[in-house]
Amino acid sequence: MIETKSPHPSFILAAVLLAVFVVPGSISGTAVALPFISADLQADSTRLQWVVNAFNLTFACFTLIWGTLSDSLGRKRAFITGACLYALASAGSLFSPDVLWLDLFRAMAGIGGAAIFACGSAILISVFEGHQRTRAFALFGMTAGLGITLGPTISGALLEWSGWPAIFGLHAGVLCIVLILSVYIPADLPANQRTGRLDVTGAALFIGTMLLMMLTISQGADWGWLSLETLMSAVMAVLLLAAFVFRVSRSAQPVLNLALLRNRRFSGLILVPVAASFTFVTLLTYFPTYLTGAMQMPPSKAGFTMLFLTSPVLIFPLIAGRLAARSISPDRLMCLSLGSLLTGTALLLVSVDPLNSFGMIAVSLLMIGMGMGMSAGLVDGEALGCVGPHETGMAAGLLNTFRLGSEAVAVALYGSLLSASLTQSGSGSLEQAGQSQLLNPAISSSQEAFVHTNVVLLIVAFLVSVVSVFLIRGRVKVVQVSA
């Protein structure tokens, strides 16, 4: 049996895996650099948040869009386009003169990262067959986990060695290697054999909804939650969302099929990543800033500490898969995952006092990482397995939209609440929490703001988890949904 369809499978696999390593590594690694970016570029808290928000917004929106665009452009061309965008954006970030330019380049990187993830897996399917395909996808998942795990550690080392621009320089260099290796990716079918069409109106409505939603959340603290600007932005977001729902319900080729939400079990399963967004993902983004600020850790130690949060993501997907194979109910494992996320976050809130034992923080982070790892190893397969075989593509798109959209919203909400809490407690702004030398009152204010922010997000995660468990336990038969 022929295992590959290309004479250069190793080079193709290397190209995809290197690109896949950079994207999650950039997400987790950039968080360590935020305090140093703030100090160097004199960025206020609002503009600093968009270093993270801009990437998350475009990554969430364009992951949905690139799946369709790849049918029109071809997988190889779309992947190379995404890698080019990411490399150029990283080079631009390296030389950004101020935080506004950095925000724009990070948004551009998010668009490129979405193409890498949306097209990378499709390329592996087209190149590999049999057990080689199984091995390639195992390496794909492991590499993404390694990127999340090692991103803060690599960035912490680069910060001490050179400074924050070196982080983006490394990303640009690796993506240049990806582009060189991409010449070995086989060409796609001729253009006249591709049938994918992008619903431009639906895509524009979705992007507009996400942008206004994140703008409302991130700017609400500065504008005032009941100010005219905030209310107008929120109302416009709701109107665009209504228009988007109307569009996809009437379109013959919708950018997203919401009819799948009639399947209760599927709806419950896609809420599991939402709970993880408000616990694991927000800490992945902002906890390094707390460690280097209030905890007074050097960047390298902060990066090492984050390994307690990220390393379980490498191990527990495999553990969860083996437990499920031994007839342990996936539903029970999913509930255990949610419980671990919530319990670990609650324990962290009573452990973050700089005077407390480091061991308590480590245990808390391990529990959160375990919860994330268990759900990451199960939720996709379980969610796609409870819909009809002709709806798996649409179901995957809806699952990733909930996952990435909730990550973008959760991170934006976290930054806004943290900034508001710091201002109210008299510490001034978000960047003050990241300075290397802080007076005790400022450290106390940073700790108080961190706890208050995470309490709010923990409540949101708890409510989402309750709804998720209620829907998951209400088993239903596979539901066929018309396109």
Short mmCIF file of C-alpha atoms in Angstrom, two decimals:
data_model
loop_
_atom_site.label_atom_id
_atom_site.label_comp_id
_atom_site.label_asym_id
_atom_site.label_seq_id
_atom_site.Cartn_x
_atom_site.Cartn_y
_atom_site.Cartn_z
CA MET A 1 0.00 0.00 0.00
CA ILE A 2 1.34 3.44 -0.90
CA GLU A 3 1.58 5.53 2.23
CA THR A 4 2.24 8.93 0.72
CA LYS A 5 1.23 10.78 -2.44
CA SER A 6 4.39 12.92 -2.69
CA PRO A 7 8.08 12.14 -3.25
CA HIS A 8 9.02 14.63 -0.52
CA PRO A 9 6.74 13.82 2.45
CA SER A 10 9.33 14.64 5.13
CA PHE A 11 9.90 18.17 3.80
CA ILE A 12 6.16 18.78 3.55
CA LEU A 13 5.58 17.52 7.09
CA ALA A 14 8.43 19.71 8.36
CA ALA A 15 6.94 22.79 6.67
CA VAL A 16 3.51 22.26 8.19
CA LEU A 17 4.79 21.36 11.67
CA LEU A 18 7.19 24.31 11.88
CA ALA A 19 4.38 26.70 10.97
CA VAL A 20 2.00 25.01 13.41
CA PHE A 21 4.60 25.34 16.18
CA VAL A 22 5.02 29.08 15.65
CA VAL A 23 1.34 30.07 15.84
CA PRO A 24 0.42 28.79 19.35
CA GLY A 25 3.96 29.59 20.51
CA SER A 26 3.36 33.17 19.44
CA ILE A 27 0.07 33.31 21.34
CA SER A 28 1.50 32.04 24.62
CA GLY A 29 4.95 33.57 24.19
CA THR A 30 3.87 37.12 23.42
CA ALA A 31 2.10 37.28 26.78
CA VAL A 32 5.45 37.15 28.60
CA ALA A 33 6.63 40.20 26.63
CA LEU A 34 3.65 42.50 27.28
CA PRO A 35 5.13 44.37 30.28
CA PHE A 36 8.37 44.97 28.38
CA ILE A 37 6.54 46.12 25.24
CA SER A 38 4.56 48.52 27.43
CA ALA A 39 7.68 50.00 29.01
CA ASP A 40 9.61 50.26 25.73
CA LEU A 41 6.84 51.69 23.54
CA GLN A 42 5.17 53.74 26.31
CA ALA A 43 1.85 52.02 25.65
CA ASP A 44 -1.21 52.62 27.79
CA SER A 45 -3.30 49.68 28.95
CA THR A 46 -5.94 49.96 26.20
CA ARG A 47 -3.54 49.93 23.27
CA LEU A 48 -1.45 47.23 24.93
CA GLN A 49 -4.50 44.95 25.14
CA TRP A 50 -4.84 45.08 21.35
CA VAL A 51 -1.43 43.43 20.93
CA VAL A 52 -3.33 40.35 22.10
CA ASN A 53 -6.86 41.22 21.00
CA ALA A 54 -5.97 42.08 17.40
CA PHE A 55 -4.35 38.68 16.85
CA ASN A 56 -7.17 36.77 18.55
CA LEU A 57 -9.85 38.65 16.60
CA THR A 58 -8.42 38.03 13.15
CA PHE A 59 -7.38 34.47 14.00
CA ALA A 60 -10.92 33.64 15.16
CA CYS A 61 -12.63 35.27 12.19
CA PHE A 62 -10.35 34.09 9.41
CA THR A 63 -10.05 30.46 10.51
CA LEU A 64 -13.68 30.17 9.42
CA ILE A 65 -13.04 32.05 6.19
CA TRP A 66 -9.79 30.37 5.08
CA GLY A 67 -11.48 26.97 5.01
CA THR A 68 -13.65 28.18 2.15
CA LEU A 69 -10.96 30.31 0.51
CA SER A 70 -8.65 27.31 0.30
CA ASP A 71 -11.20 25.63 -1.97
CA SER A 72 -11.00 28.59 -4.33
CA LEU A 73 -7.28 29.35 -4.10
CA GLY A 74 -6.00 25.82 -3.52
CA ARG A 75 -4.53 24.44 -0.28
CA LYS A 76 -0.91 25.06 -1.26
CA ARG A 77 -1.47 28.64 -2.38
CA ALA A 78 -3.57 29.46 0.69
CA PHE A 79 -0.98 27.93 3.06
CA ILE A 80 1.90 29.81 1.43
CA THR A 81 -0.13 33.03 1.49
CA GLY A 82 -0.76 32.59 5.20
CA ALA A 83 2.91 31.83 5.91
CA CYS A 84 3.95 34.93 3.91
CA LEU A 85 1.50 37.12 5.84
CA TYR A 86 2.74 35.75 9.15
CA ALA A 87 6.42 36.21 8.22
CA LEU A 88 5.85 39.78 7.02
CA ALA A 89 3.77 40.60 10.09
CA SER A 90 6.45 39.23 12.42
CA ALA A 91 9.13 41.25 10.64
CA GLY A 92 6.92 44.32 10.91
CA SER A 93 6.38 43.66 14.62
CA LEU A 94 10.16 43.46 15.06
CA PHE A 95 10.60 47.01 13.76
CA SER A 96 7.35 48.57 15.02
CA PRO A 97 7.98 52.20 16.05
CA ASP A 98 4.96 52.34 18.35
CA VAL A 99 2.24 50.11 19.75
CA LEU A 100 -0.33 51.08 17.09
CA TRP A 101 1.85 49.61 14.35
CA LEU A 102 2.47 46.56 16.53
CA ASP A 103 -1.29 46.09 16.94
CA LEU A 104 -1.78 46.25 13.16
CA PHE A 105 0.98 43.76 12.48
CA ARG A 106 -0.40 41.39 15.11
CA ALA A 107 -3.80 41.55 13.38
CA MET A 108 -2.05 40.68 10.12
CA ALA A 109 -0.29 37.76 11.85
CA GLY A 110 -3.67 36.46 13.03
CA ILE A 111 -4.91 36.32 9.44
CA GLY A 112 -1.82 34.37 8.41
CA GLY A 113 -2.04 32.04 11.41
CA ALA A 114 -5.64 31.20 10.55
CA ALA A 115 -4.57 30.12 7.04
CA ILE A 116 -1.78 27.96 8.47
CA PHE A 117 -4.13 26.07 10.77
CA ALA A 118 -7.03 25.86 8.34
CA CYS A 119 -4.90 24.59 5.43
CA GLY A 120 -2.13 22.69 7.22
CA SER A 121 -4.32 19.75 8.19
CA ALA A 122 -5.86 19.61 4.69
CA ILE A 123 -2.36 19.41 3.18
CA LEU A 124 -1.47 16.47 5.43
CA ILE A 125 -4.63 14.65 4.35
CA SER A 126 -3.73 15.15 0.68
CA VAL A 127 -0.12 13.98 1.14
CA PHE A 128 -0.31 11.05 3.57
CA GLU A 129 -2.29 7.80 3.63
CA GLY A 130 -2.69 4.87 5.98
CA HIS A 131 -0.70 4.71 9.20
CA GLN A 132 1.55 7.53 7.96
CA ARG A 133 -1.45 9.84 8.00
CA THR A 134 -2.24 8.77 11.57
CA ARG A 135 1.34 9.47 12.56
CA ALA A 136 1.35 12.85 10.78
CA PHE A 137 -1.75 14.02 12.61
CA ALA A 138 -0.40 12.79 15.94
CA LEU A 139 2.69 14.92 15.30
CA PHE A 140 0.43 17.81 14.23
CA GLY A 141 -1.40 17.77 17.57
CA MET A 142 1.77 17.25 19.58
CA THR A 143 3.51 20.14 17.82
CA ALA A 144 0.64 22.52 18.55
CA GLY A 145 0.83 21.46 22.19
CA LEU A 146 4.60 21.99 22.23
CA GLY A 147 4.09 25.49 20.84
CA ILE A 148 1.71 26.36 23.67
CA THR A 149 3.99 24.71 26.22
CA LEU A 150 7.36 26.12 25.16
CA GLY A 151 6.21 29.55 23.93
CA PRO A 152 6.53 31.31 27.32
CA THR A 153 9.83 29.58 28.11
CA ILE A 154 11.45 30.48 24.77
CA SER A 155 10.14 34.05 24.95
CA GLY A 156 11.36 34.44 28.54
CA ALA A 157 14.87 33.39 27.51
CA LEU A 158 14.84 35.75 24.50
CA LEU A 159 13.67 38.64 26.69
CA GLU A 160 16.64 38.24 29.03
CA TRP A 161 19.07 37.63 26.19
CA SER A 162 18.05 40.37 23.77
CA GLY A 163 14.62 41.95 24.32
CA TRP A 164 11.05 41.59 23.08
CA PRO A 165 11.79 42.29 19.35
CA ALA A 166 13.86 39.08 19.26
CA ILE A 167 10.65 37.08 19.83
CA PHE A 168 9.10 38.35 16.61
CA GLY A 169 12.46 38.04 14.81
CA LEU A 170 12.51 34.33 15.68
CA HIS A 171 8.96 33.90 14.33
CA ALA A 172 9.90 35.63 11.06
CA GLY A 173 13.01 33.46 10.68
CA VAL A 174 11.15 30.20 11.23
CA LEU A 175 8.41 31.20 8.77
CA CYS A 176 11.07 31.92 6.14
CA ILE A 177 12.25 28.32 6.54
CA VAL A 178 8.60 27.22 6.17
CA LEU A 179 8.31 29.13 2.89
CA ILE A 180 11.46 27.48 1.54
CA LEU A 181 10.15 24.01 2.43
CA SER A 182 6.70 24.84 1.00
CA VAL A 183 7.99 24.43 -2.55
CA TYR A 184 7.75 20.66 -1.94
CA ILE A 185 3.99 20.81 -1.25
CA PRO A 186 2.24 19.29 -4.29
CA ALA A 187 0.11 21.56 -6.42
CA ASP A 188 -3.68 21.40 -6.06
CA LEU A 189 -6.30 20.57 -8.64
CA PRO A 190 -6.81 23.01 -11.52
CA ALA A 191 -8.89 26.03 -10.62
CA ASN A 192 -11.92 24.88 -12.63
CA GLN A 193 -12.22 21.79 -10.43
CA ARG A 194 -12.61 23.80 -7.24
CA THR A 195 -16.16 24.53 -6.23
CA GLY A 196 -15.83 26.39 -2.93
CA ARG A 197 -17.50 29.79 -2.80
CA LEU A 198 -17.17 32.27 0.03
CA ASP A 199 -20.30 33.97 1.32
CA VAL A 200 -18.70 37.41 1.39
CA THR A 201 -21.71 39.09 2.99
CA GLY A 202 -21.93 36.50 5.78
CA ALA A 203 -18.18 36.66 6.38
CA ALA A 204 -18.26 40.48 6.56
CA LEU A 205 -21.16 40.41 9.03
CA PHE A 206 -19.33 37.87 11.20
CA ILE A 207 -16.10 39.91 11.26
CA GLY A 208 -18.04 43.10 12.01
CA THR A 209 -19.91 41.43 14.86
CA MET A 210 -16.72 40.13 16.45
CA LEU A 211 -14.92 43.46 16.02
CA LEU A 212 -17.70 45.51 17.63
CA MET A 213 -18.12 42.95 20.41
CA MET A 214 -14.43 43.06 21.28
CA LEU A 215 -14.34 46.85 20.94
CA THR A 216 -17.22 47.14 23.40
CA ILE A 217 -15.56 44.81 25.88
CA SER A 218 -12.03 46.20 25.63
CA GLN A 219 -12.99 49.89 25.58
CA GLY A 220 -15.93 49.71 27.98
CA ALA A 221 -13.79 50.34 31.07
CA ASP A 222 -12.24 53.49 29.54
CA TRP A 223 -15.41 54.81 27.93
CA GLY A 224 -17.64 53.90 30.89
CA TRP A 225 -19.89 50.86 30.72
CA LEU A 226 -23.02 53.03 30.50
CA SER A 227 -21.52 55.70 28.24
CA LEU A 228 -23.05 56.54 24.86
CA GLU A 229 -20.02 55.12 23.02
CA THR A 230 -20.22 51.78 24.80
CA LEU A 231 -23.97 51.45 24.39
CA MET A 232 -23.85 52.36 20.69
CA SER A 233 -21.06 49.86 20.07
CA ALA A 234 -22.98 47.13 21.93
CA VAL A 235 -26.23 47.86 20.06
CA MET A 236 -24.45 47.79 16.70
CA ALA A 237 -22.83 44.46 17.62
CA VAL A 238 -26.24 42.98 18.44
CA LEU A 239 -27.72 44.30 15.19
CA LEU A 240 -24.89 42.86 13.12
CA LEU A 241 -25.23 39.54 14.96
CA ALA A 242 -28.94 39.46 14.14
CA ALA A 243 -28.15 40.25 10.50
CA PHE A 244 -25.52 37.49 10.45
CA VAL A 245 -27.97 34.92 11.87
CA PHE A 246 -30.57 35.99 9.30
CA ARG A 247 -28.02 35.74 6.49
CA VAL A 248 -26.73 32.25 7.32
CA SER A 249 -30.27 30.96 7.83
CA ARG A 250 -31.21 32.08 4.30
CA SER A 251 -27.98 31.46 2.39
CA ALA A 252 -27.66 28.40 0.14
CA GLN A 253 -23.96 28.13 1.08
CA PRO A 254 -23.73 29.69 4.55
CA VAL A 255 -20.37 30.58 6.02
CA LEU A 256 -21.60 28.90 9.22
CA ASN A 257 -24.56 26.55 9.73
CA LEU A 258 -26.30 27.40 13.02
CA ALA A 259 -28.97 24.74 12.48
CA LEU A 260 -26.62 22.25 14.16
CA LEU A 261 -27.41 23.90 17.51
CA ARG A 262 -30.70 21.98 17.53
CA ASN A 263 -28.62 18.96 18.52
CA ARG A 264 -28.51 19.27 22.34
CA ARG A 265 -25.50 17.06 22.87
CA PHE A 266 -23.50 18.83 20.17
CA SER A 267 -24.44 22.21 21.69
CA GLY A 268 -23.27 21.05 25.11
CA LEU A 269 -19.96 19.76 23.80
CA ILE A 270 -19.05 22.95 21.93
CA LEU A 271 -19.51 24.85 25.20
CA VAL A 272 -16.65 22.90 26.82
CA PRO A 273 -13.96 24.90 24.95
CA VAL A 274 -15.82 28.08 25.96
CA ALA A 275 -15.34 27.23 29.65
CA ALA A 276 -11.66 26.54 28.92
CA SER A 277 -11.36 29.95 27.23
CA PHE A 278 -12.43 31.75 30.43
CA THR A 279 -10.00 29.76 32.59
CA PHE A 280 -7.00 28.27 30.78
CA VAL A 281 -6.66 30.63 27.79
CA THR A 282 -6.98 33.86 29.78
CA LEU A 283 -4.31 32.72 32.24
CA LEU A 284 -2.10 31.62 29.36
CA THR A 285 -2.30 35.18 28.03
CA TYR A 286 -2.08 37.35 31.15
CA PHE A 287 -0.62 35.27 34.00
CA PRO A 288 3.00 35.81 32.83
CA THR A 289 2.46 39.56 33.31
CA TYR A 290 1.34 38.92 36.89
CA LEU A 291 4.36 36.71 37.54
CA THR A 292 6.88 39.29 36.31
CA GLY A 293 4.99 42.14 38.02
CA ALA A 294 3.36 41.35 41.33
CA MET A 295 5.35 38.14 41.89
CA GLN A 296 8.61 39.90 40.89
CA MET A 297 9.87 36.93 38.86
CA PRO A 298 12.49 37.32 36.12
CA PRO A 299 11.15 36.46 32.65
CA SER A 300 12.98 33.12 32.51
CA LYS A 301 11.45 31.96 35.81
CA ALA A 302 8.01 33.18 34.73
CA GLY A 303 8.37 31.14 31.54
CA PHE A 304 9.36 28.09 33.59
CA THR A 305 6.38 28.58 35.92
CA MET A 306 4.02 28.59 32.94
CA LEU A 307 5.17 25.05 32.15
CA PHE A 308 2.99 23.86 35.04
CA LEU A 309 -0.01 25.25 33.15
CA THR A 310 0.97 24.18 29.65
CA SER A 311 2.79 20.84 30.01
CA PRO A 312 -0.36 18.84 30.94
CA VAL A 313 -1.80 19.81 27.54
CA LEU A 314 0.84 17.54 26.00
CA ILE A 315 0.11 14.54 28.21
CA PHE A 316 -3.56 14.49 29.16
CA PRO A 317 -5.09 14.28 25.67
CA LEU A 318 -3.39 10.87 25.39
CA ILE A 319 -4.46 9.88 28.90
CA ALA A 320 -8.07 10.88 28.24
CA GLY A 321 -8.06 8.95 24.97
CA ARG A 322 -6.78 5.79 26.66
CA LEU A 323 -9.30 6.08 29.49
CA ALA A 324 -12.12 6.47 26.96
CA ALA A 325 -10.81 3.42 25.08
CA ARG A 326 -11.07 1.45 28.33
CA SER A 327 -14.82 2.04 28.47
CA ILE A 328 -14.72 5.04 30.82
CA SER A 329 -17.57 7.31 29.76
CA PRO A 330 -16.39 10.31 27.70
CA ASP A 331 -19.20 12.28 29.37
CA ARG A 332 -17.72 11.53 32.78
CA LEU A 333 -14.26 12.55 31.56
CA MET A 334 -15.69 15.76 30.13
CA CYS A 335 -17.32 16.61 33.46
CA LEU A 336 -14.05 15.80 35.22
CA SER A 337 -12.27 18.14 32.82
CA LEU A 338 -14.65 21.01 33.61
CA GLY A 339 -14.37 20.31 37.34
CA SER A 340 -10.57 20.38 37.15
CA LEU A 341 -10.62 23.71 35.28
CA LEU A 342 -12.94 25.32 37.82
CA THR A 343 -11.27 23.86 40.92
CA GLY A 344 -7.78 24.76 39.74
CA THR A 345 -8.81 28.35 38.98
CA ALA A 346 -10.49 28.73 42.37
CA LEU A 347 -7.40 27.34 44.13
CA LEU A 348 -5.15 29.71 42.18
CA LEU A 349 -7.10 32.71 43.47
CA VAL A 350 -6.13 31.87 47.07
CA SER A 351 -2.54 31.00 46.09
CA VAL A 352 -1.30 34.08 44.23
CA ASP A 353 -0.17 36.08 47.25
CA PRO A 354 3.59 36.66 46.73
CA LEU A 355 4.14 35.41 50.30
CA ASN A 356 2.44 32.07 49.67
CA SER A 357 4.22 28.84 48.77
CA PHE A 358 5.16 28.42 45.13
CA GLY A 359 3.95 24.83 45.41
CA MET A 360 0.32 25.94 45.76
CA ILE A 361 0.55 27.94 42.55
CA ALA A 362 2.14 24.97 40.76
CA VAL A 363 -0.64 22.60 41.87
CA SER A 364 -3.31 25.09 40.80
CA LEU A 365 -1.77 25.52 37.36
CA LEU A 366 -1.39 21.76 36.94
CA MET A 367 -5.08 21.22 37.69
CA ILE A 368 -6.10 23.85 35.13
CA GLY A 369 -3.74 22.35 32.54
CA MET A 370 -5.07 18.84 33.26
CA GLY A 371 -8.63 20.04 32.70
CA MET A 372 -7.66 21.66 29.42
CA GLY A 373 -5.73 18.59 28.29
CA MET A 374 -8.54 16.14 29.01
CA SER A 375 -11.14 18.10 27.07
CA ALA A 376 -8.73 18.82 24.20
CA GLY A 377 -8.29 15.09 23.69
CA LEU A 378 -12.01 14.30 23.57
CA VAL A 379 -14.27 17.18 22.66
CA ASP A 380 -13.64 17.30 18.90
CA GLY A 381 -14.21 13.61 18.33
CA GLU A 382 -17.27 13.48 20.58
CA ALA A 383 -18.82 16.60 19.05
CA LEU A 384 -18.30 15.49 15.44
CA GLY A 385 -19.44 11.98 16.31
CA CYS A 386 -22.92 13.07 17.38
CA VAL A 387 -23.87 14.66 14.05
CA GLY A 388 -24.59 13.02 10.73
CA PRO A 389 -21.68 12.08 8.43
CA HIS A 390 -22.63 14.79 5.94
CA GLU A 391 -22.56 17.49 8.63
CA THR A 392 -19.08 16.91 10.06
CA GLY A 393 -17.51 19.73 8.04
CA MET A 394 -20.13 22.22 9.15
CA ALA A 395 -19.92 20.91 12.72
CA ALA A 396 -16.13 21.38 12.76
CA GLY A 397 -16.55 24.95 11.56
CA LEU A 398 -19.11 25.73 14.27
CA LEU A 399 -16.97 24.06 16.96
CA ASN A 400 -13.89 26.09 16.00
CA THR A 401 -15.95 29.26 15.81
CA PHE A 402 -17.15 28.77 19.38
CA ARG A 403 -13.64 27.83 20.51
CA LEU A 404 -11.74 30.68 18.87
CA GLY A 405 -14.49 33.27 19.22
CA SER A 406 -14.82 32.63 22.94
CA GLU A 407 -11.03 32.83 23.32
CA ALA A 408 -11.01 36.24 21.65
CA VAL A 409 -13.91 37.51 23.78
CA ALA A 410 -12.54 36.04 27.03
CA VAL A 411 -9.09 37.55 26.56
CA ALA A 412 -10.57 40.95 25.68
CA LEU A 413 -12.85 40.83 28.73
CA TYR A 414 -9.97 39.80 30.97
CA GLY A 415 -7.81 42.71 29.82
CA SER A 416 -10.63 45.22 30.19
CA LEU A 417 -11.61 44.06 33.69
CA LEU A 418 -7.99 43.94 34.82
CA SER A 419 -7.31 47.44 33.55
CA ALA A 420 -10.47 48.78 35.23
CA SER A 421 -9.60 47.06 38.52
CA LEU A 422 -6.06 48.43 38.49
CA THR A 423 -7.33 51.94 37.83
CA GLN A 424 -9.94 51.76 40.60
CA SER A 425 -7.41 50.41 43.08
CA GLY A 426 -5.10 53.33 42.39
CA SER A 427 -2.30 51.47 40.64
CA GLY A 428 -2.68 53.57 37.56
CA SER A 429 -2.75 51.22 34.57
CA LEU A 430 -2.02 47.77 33.26
CA GLU A 431 1.56 48.49 32.31
CA GLN A 432 2.40 49.50 35.89
CA ALA A 433 1.80 45.89 36.93
CA GLY A 434 4.65 44.81 34.71
CA GLN A 435 7.47 47.04 35.90
CA SER A 436 10.44 45.27 37.41
CA GLN A 437 10.48 47.43 40.54
CA LEU A 438 7.17 47.98 42.33
CA LEU A 439 6.30 49.50 45.66
CA ASN A 440 4.33 47.29 48.05
CA PRO A 441 1.05 49.24 47.56
CA ALA A 442 1.30 48.72 43.79
CA ILE A 443 1.97 45.01 44.25
CA SER A 444 -1.05 44.77 46.54
CA SER A 445 -3.21 46.60 43.98
CA SER A 446 -2.03 44.29 41.20
CA GLN A 447 -2.88 41.22 43.28
CA GLU A 448 -6.31 42.58 44.16
CA ALA A 449 -7.06 43.39 40.51
CA PHE A 450 -5.91 39.93 39.42
CA VAL A 451 -8.17 38.20 41.94
CA HIS A 452 -11.22 40.35 41.18
CA THR A 453 -10.82 39.81 37.43
CA ASN A 454 -10.47 36.05 37.74
CA VAL A 455 -13.44 35.80 40.10
CA VAL A 456 -15.66 37.32 37.40
CA LEU A 457 -14.30 34.99 34.72
CA LEU A 458 -14.59 31.99 37.05
CA ILE A 459 -18.29 32.77 37.54
CA VAL A 460 -18.77 32.93 33.75
CA ALA A 461 -16.92 29.62 33.31
CA PHE A 462 -19.01 28.01 36.05
CA LEU A 463 -22.30 29.07 34.44
CA VAL A 464 -21.13 27.86 31.00
CA SER A 465 -20.04 24.55 32.56
CA VAL A 466 -23.44 24.03 34.20
CA VAL A 467 -25.24 24.55 30.89
CA SER A 468 -22.73 22.31 29.10
CA VAL A 469 -23.15 19.42 31.55
CA PHE A 470 -26.95 19.76 31.42
CA LEU A 471 -26.95 19.51 27.63
CA ILE A 472 -24.35 16.74 27.40
CA ARG A 473 -26.15 14.49 29.86
CA GLY A 474 -29.38 14.88 27.91
CA ARG A 475 -28.37 12.30 25.32
CA VAL A 476 -30.00 12.50 21.92
CA LYS A 477 -29.76 10.52 18.72
CA VAL A 478 -27.65 11.73 15.85
CA VAL A 479 -29.43 14.62 14.18
CA GLN A 480 -29.29 15.09 10.43
CA VAL A 481 -29.18 18.76 9.48
CA SER A 482 -29.86 19.95 5.99
CA ALA A 483 -27.25 22.25 4.53
#
